[in-house]
Amino acid sequence: MPAQITQLPAALEATYKTREVEGILDLYFYRKIGFWLARFFARLNLTPSAVTLMGGVFGVFAGHLYYYRDLRINVAGMLLHVWANALDNADGQLARLTNKKSRQGRILDSLVDHLIFFSVYLHLTLRCLNEGASPAIWLLALAAGASHALQAMAADYCRNAYIYFAKGKAQADFDSYSSLLADYRKLDWFRQPWDKFLHAVYVRATRQQEVLSPGLRQLRDTVTLQFANDIPSWLQNHYRNVIRPTFKLWGFLMTNTRMFFLFLFLIMDRPAWFFWVELTGFNILFVFLILQQEMKSRSLLGLARAHP
């Protein structure tokens, strides 16, 4: 029996996390395709996790196609990569459409995203080596990949924080390290190995996110303690007004921007340049945004503490 669609929306906007955190390309391209795919997959009774894994297969194979110094093969990889990204949008839309959202699904989605770009970095590195690059290219790729992972984690954390504070707790997936660790300890490696593994990954990632932005963590903890039932509207509005100007810049550290530069440098036959952009431009923006987020989080923290 096809999955029951909970209150099928008259518009695809009902499947967004929130319009304010969506990029332009997501709003006018990926989300439209994803909505159609989500409805199609719902009729087939596919789960969001199945769609996530399907997208992962296409994305990993796309990374392999970037190994070849043949633009036709590279373009085929780009098309597969775009398709994988469409499926990555569709899985979340399917989860919201059929009311099958889960923490495990979110963790799997993040893991698959990292696996796809691991394939991209690996095959670009092998391509550079095959073209005569120094073995030091491994260090460059490793540094770029580590930067990518940190940037993606921070961007996701700040996006979820925006939904949590500006749109209300009920709409957010803004977990704390302490609550996740408690849930992780309740799971058993023998009886629930997959869930235990996913939570182990998520606990570690969340800990790293909180280390990157301690002010944001303190703000969440303070707000949770003082406003247990819900975040007051005055704080939602103030957070939105304070954070929105820099929040839009976080979009440059998400998937679409990376794909643009990746495709550009593949067309130019300069794959190593992708690593350098990651290490220079993206890291400079990353440090700026982290500092801005911390400064504004601490300002908001003082405001929240002044309103018991």
Coordinates of C-alpha atoms in Angstrom, one line a residue:
M1 CA 0.0 0.0 0.0
P2 CA 1.4 3.4 -0.9
A3 CA 2.6 5.6 1.9
Q4 CA -0.1 7.8 3.4
I5 CA 0.7 11.4 2.5
T6 CA -0.2 13.6 5.5
Q7 CA -2.2 16.6 4.4
L8 CA -0.8 16.7 0.8
P9 CA 0.2 20.3 0.4
A10 CA -1.3 22.6 -2.2
A11 CA 2.2 24.0 -2.8
L12 CA 5.6 22.5 -2.5
E13 CA 6.5 25.1 0.2
A14 CA 5.1 22.8 2.8
T15 CA 8.0 20.5 2.2
Y16 CA 10.7 23.1 2.8
K17 CA 12.5 23.3 6.1
T18 CA 11.7 27.0 5.9
R19 CA 12.0 29.3 2.9
E20 CA 14.5 31.6 4.7
V21 CA 17.2 28.9 4.8
E22 CA 16.8 27.7 1.2
G23 CA 19.2 28.9 -1.5
I24 CA 18.0 30.4 -4.8
L25 CA 19.0 27.3 -6.7
D26 CA 17.2 25.1 -4.2
L27 CA 14.1 27.1 -4.2
Y28 CA 13.7 27.3 -8.0
F29 CA 15.3 24.1 -9.2
Y30 CA 16.1 21.3 -6.7
R31 CA 13.0 21.8 -4.4
K32 CA 10.6 21.7 -7.4
I33 CA 12.2 18.6 -8.8
G34 CA 12.4 17.1 -5.3
F35 CA 8.7 17.7 -4.7
W36 CA 7.7 15.8 -7.8
L37 CA 10.1 13.0 -6.9
A38 CA 8.9 12.9 -3.3
R39 CA 5.3 12.4 -4.5
F40 CA 6.4 9.8 -6.9
F41 CA 8.4 7.9 -4.3
A42 CA 5.5 8.1 -1.8
R43 CA 3.3 6.3 -4.3
L44 CA 6.0 3.6 -4.6
N45 CA 6.1 3.4 -0.8
L46 CA 9.8 4.1 -0.8
T47 CA 11.3 5.3 2.5
P48 CA 13.3 8.5 2.8
S49 CA 16.4 6.4 3.7
A50 CA 16.0 4.4 0.5
V51 CA 16.0 7.6 -1.5
T52 CA 19.1 8.8 0.4
L53 CA 21.0 5.6 -0.4
M54 CA 19.9 5.8 -4.0
G55 CA 21.3 9.4 -4.3
G56 CA 24.5 8.2 -2.6
V57 CA 25.1 5.6 -5.3
F58 CA 24.7 8.2 -8.1
G59 CA 26.9 10.7 -6.2
V60 CA 29.7 8.3 -5.5
F61 CA 29.7 7.1 -9.1
A62 CA 29.7 10.7 -10.3
G63 CA 32.9 11.2 -8.3
H64 CA 34.5 8.3 -10.1
L65 CA 33.7 9.9 -13.5
Y66 CA 35.7 12.9 -12.5
Y67 CA 38.8 10.8 -12.5
Y68 CA 39.0 10.7 -16.3
R69 CA 40.6 13.5 -18.3
D70 CA 37.7 13.5 -20.8
L71 CA 35.2 16.3 -20.7
R72 CA 32.4 14.2 -22.0
I73 CA 32.8 11.7 -19.2
N74 CA 33.2 14.6 -16.7
V75 CA 29.9 16.1 -18.0
A76 CA 28.2 12.8 -17.5
G77 CA 29.5 12.9 -13.9
M78 CA 28.2 16.4 -13.5
L79 CA 24.7 15.3 -14.6
L80 CA 24.8 12.3 -12.2
H81 CA 26.0 14.7 -9.4
V82 CA 23.1 17.0 -10.1
W83 CA 20.7 14.1 -10.0
A84 CA 22.2 12.9 -6.7
N85 CA 21.7 16.3 -5.3
A86 CA 18.0 16.3 -6.5
L87 CA 17.6 13.0 -4.7
D88 CA 19.3 14.5 -1.6
N89 CA 16.6 17.2 -1.6
A90 CA 13.8 14.7 -2.3
D91 CA 14.5 12.5 0.7
G92 CA 13.9 15.2 3.2
Q93 CA 10.8 16.4 1.2
L94 CA 9.5 12.8 1.2
A95 CA 10.1 12.6 5.0
R96 CA 8.1 15.8 5.6
L97 CA 5.4 14.8 3.1
T98 CA 4.8 11.4 4.6
N99 CA 5.5 12.4 8.2
K100 CA 8.4 9.9 8.3
K101 CA 11.1 12.2 9.7
S102 CA 13.6 10.5 12.0
R103 CA 17.0 11.3 13.6
Q104 CA 18.4 8.2 11.9
G105 CA 17.4 9.5 8.5
R106 CA 19.0 12.8 9.2
I107 CA 22.3 11.1 10.3
L108 CA 22.3 8.8 7.2
D109 CA 21.7 11.8 4.9
S110 CA 24.7 13.6 6.4
L111 CA 26.9 10.5 6.1
V112 CA 25.9 10.0 2.5
D113 CA 26.7 13.7 1.7
H114 CA 30.2 13.2 3.1
L115 CA 30.7 9.9 1.3
I116 CA 29.8 11.6 -2.1
F117 CA 32.4 14.3 -1.6
F118 CA 34.9 11.8 -0.3
S119 CA 34.5 10.1 -3.7
V120 CA 35.0 13.4 -5.4
Y121 CA 38.2 14.3 -3.5
L122 CA 39.6 10.8 -3.9
H123 CA 39.1 10.6 -7.6
L124 CA 40.3 14.2 -8.2
T125 CA 43.5 13.4 -6.3
L126 CA 44.0 10.2 -8.3
R127 CA 43.5 12.1 -11.5
C128 CA 46.1 14.7 -10.5
L129 CA 48.6 12.0 -9.7
N130 CA 47.9 10.3 -13.0
E131 CA 48.6 13.6 -14.7
G132 CA 52.0 13.8 -13.0
A133 CA 51.3 15.8 -9.8
S134 CA 53.6 15.4 -6.8
P135 CA 52.5 13.0 -4.1
A136 CA 52.1 16.1 -1.9
I137 CA 48.7 16.4 -3.6
W138 CA 47.5 13.9 -1.0
L139 CA 48.2 16.5 1.7
L140 CA 46.5 19.2 -0.2
A141 CA 43.4 17.1 -0.8
L142 CA 43.4 16.0 2.9
A143 CA 43.6 19.5 4.1
A144 CA 40.8 20.6 1.7
G145 CA 38.6 17.7 2.6
A146 CA 39.0 18.4 6.4
S147 CA 38.2 22.0 5.8
H148 CA 35.2 21.0 3.8
A149 CA 33.9 18.8 6.6
L150 CA 34.3 21.5 9.2
Q151 CA 32.6 24.1 7.0
A152 CA 29.7 21.8 6.2
M153 CA 29.2 20.9 9.9
A154 CA 29.2 24.5 11.0
A155 CA 26.9 25.6 8.2
D156 CA 24.4 22.9 9.0
Y157 CA 24.6 23.7 12.7
C158 CA 24.0 27.4 12.1
R159 CA 21.1 26.6 9.7
N160 CA 19.4 24.4 12.3
A161 CA 20.0 27.1 15.0
Y162 CA 18.3 29.6 12.7
I163 CA 15.3 27.4 12.3
Y164 CA 15.3 26.7 16.1
F165 CA 15.5 30.2 17.3
A166 CA 13.8 32.2 14.4
K167 CA 11.0 29.8 13.5
G168 CA 10.4 27.9 16.8
K169 CA 11.7 24.7 18.5
A170 CA 9.1 22.4 17.0
Q171 CA 10.4 22.9 13.4
A172 CA 14.1 22.4 14.2
D173 CA 16.5 19.5 14.4
F174 CA 18.9 21.2 16.8
D175 CA 20.1 18.5 19.1
S176 CA 22.5 19.0 22.0
Y177 CA 25.6 16.9 22.6
S178 CA 24.4 16.0 26.1
S179 CA 21.0 14.7 25.1
L180 CA 22.5 12.8 22.1
L181 CA 25.1 11.2 24.4
A182 CA 22.3 10.1 26.8
D183 CA 20.4 8.5 23.9
Y184 CA 23.6 6.9 22.6
R185 CA 24.3 5.2 25.9
K186 CA 20.8 3.7 25.9
L187 CA 21.5 1.7 22.7
D188 CA 23.2 -1.7 22.6
W189 CA 25.9 -2.7 20.1
F190 CA 24.6 -6.2 19.9
R191 CA 20.8 -5.5 19.7
Q192 CA 20.9 -2.2 17.8
P193 CA 24.3 -2.1 16.0
W194 CA 23.1 0.2 13.1
D195 CA 21.4 2.7 15.3
K196 CA 24.3 2.6 17.8
F197 CA 26.8 3.3 14.9
L198 CA 24.7 6.2 13.5
H199 CA 24.4 7.8 17.0
A200 CA 28.1 7.4 17.5
V201 CA 28.8 9.3 14.3
Y202 CA 26.2 12.0 15.2
V203 CA 27.4 12.4 18.8
R204 CA 30.9 13.0 17.6
A205 CA 29.8 15.5 14.9
T206 CA 27.5 17.4 17.3
R207 CA 30.4 17.7 19.8
Q208 CA 32.6 19.2 17.1
Q209 CA 29.8 21.6 16.1
E210 CA 29.4 22.8 19.7
V211 CA 33.2 23.3 20.0
L212 CA 33.2 25.4 16.9
S213 CA 30.4 27.6 18.2
P214 CA 30.3 27.6 22.0
G215 CA 28.4 30.8 22.2
L216 CA 25.5 29.3 20.2
R217 CA 25.5 26.3 22.4
Q218 CA 25.3 28.5 25.5
L219 CA 22.5 30.5 24.0
R220 CA 20.5 27.3 23.3
D221 CA 21.1 26.0 26.8
T222 CA 20.0 29.3 28.4
V223 CA 16.9 29.6 26.2
T224 CA 15.9 26.0 27.0
L225 CA 16.3 26.6 30.7
Q226 CA 14.5 29.9 30.8
F227 CA 11.8 29.3 28.2
A228 CA 11.0 25.6 28.5
N229 CA 7.7 25.6 26.7
D230 CA 8.5 27.8 23.7
I231 CA 10.8 30.6 22.5
P232 CA 9.0 33.9 23.0
S233 CA 8.2 35.8 19.8
W234 CA 10.3 38.8 20.8
L235 CA 13.4 36.6 20.9
Q236 CA 12.5 34.9 17.6
N237 CA 12.2 38.3 15.9
H238 CA 15.4 39.6 17.5
Y239 CA 17.4 36.5 16.5
R240 CA 16.0 36.7 12.9
N241 CA 16.9 40.4 12.6
V242 CA 20.4 40.0 14.1
I243 CA 21.5 36.8 12.4
R244 CA 19.8 37.1 8.9
P245 CA 22.4 39.4 7.3
T246 CA 25.3 37.0 7.9
F247 CA 23.2 33.8 7.7
K248 CA 22.7 34.2 3.9
L249 CA 26.5 34.0 3.6
W250 CA 26.5 30.5 5.1
G251 CA 24.9 29.4 1.8
F252 CA 28.2 29.9 0.1
L253 CA 29.6 27.1 2.2
M254 CA 27.0 24.6 1.2
T255 CA 26.8 22.1 -1.6
N256 CA 25.6 24.3 -4.5
T257 CA 28.6 26.6 -4.4
R258 CA 31.1 23.7 -4.2
M259 CA 29.4 22.0 -7.2
F260 CA 29.7 25.3 -9.2
F261 CA 33.4 25.6 -8.6
L262 CA 33.9 21.8 -9.1
F263 CA 32.2 21.9 -12.5
L264 CA 34.0 25.1 -13.5
F265 CA 37.5 23.7 -12.8
L266 CA 36.6 20.3 -14.4
I267 CA 35.6 22.2 -17.6
M268 CA 38.9 24.2 -17.3
D269 CA 40.8 20.9 -16.8
R270 CA 42.2 22.3 -13.5
P271 CA 40.9 19.9 -10.9
A272 CA 43.6 20.8 -8.3
W273 CA 42.3 24.4 -8.2
F274 CA 39.2 23.1 -6.5
F275 CA 41.3 22.1 -3.5
W276 CA 42.9 25.6 -3.4
V277 CA 39.6 27.4 -3.4
E278 CA 38.5 25.2 -0.6
L279 CA 41.6 26.0 1.5
T280 CA 41.7 29.7 0.7
G281 CA 38.4 31.4 -0.2
F282 CA 36.1 29.1 1.7
N283 CA 38.2 29.0 4.8
I284 CA 38.5 32.7 5.0
L285 CA 34.7 33.0 4.7
F286 CA 34.3 30.2 7.2
V287 CA 36.5 31.9 9.9
F288 CA 34.7 35.3 9.3
L289 CA 31.3 33.7 9.7
I290 CA 32.2 31.7 12.8
L291 CA 33.5 34.9 14.5
Q292 CA 30.4 36.8 13.5
Q293 CA 28.1 34.0 14.7
E294 CA 29.9 33.9 18.1
M295 CA 29.8 37.7 18.5
K296 CA 26.1 37.8 17.8
S297 CA 25.3 34.7 19.8
R298 CA 26.9 36.2 22.9
S299 CA 25.0 39.4 22.4
L300 CA 21.7 37.5 22.2
L301 CA 22.8 35.5 25.2
G302 CA 23.0 38.6 27.3
L303 CA 19.6 39.7 26.0
A304 CA 18.0 36.4 26.9
R305 CA 19.5 36.4 30.4
A306 CA 18.2 39.9 31.0
H307 CA 14.6 38.7 30.4
P308 CA 14.0 36.0 33.1

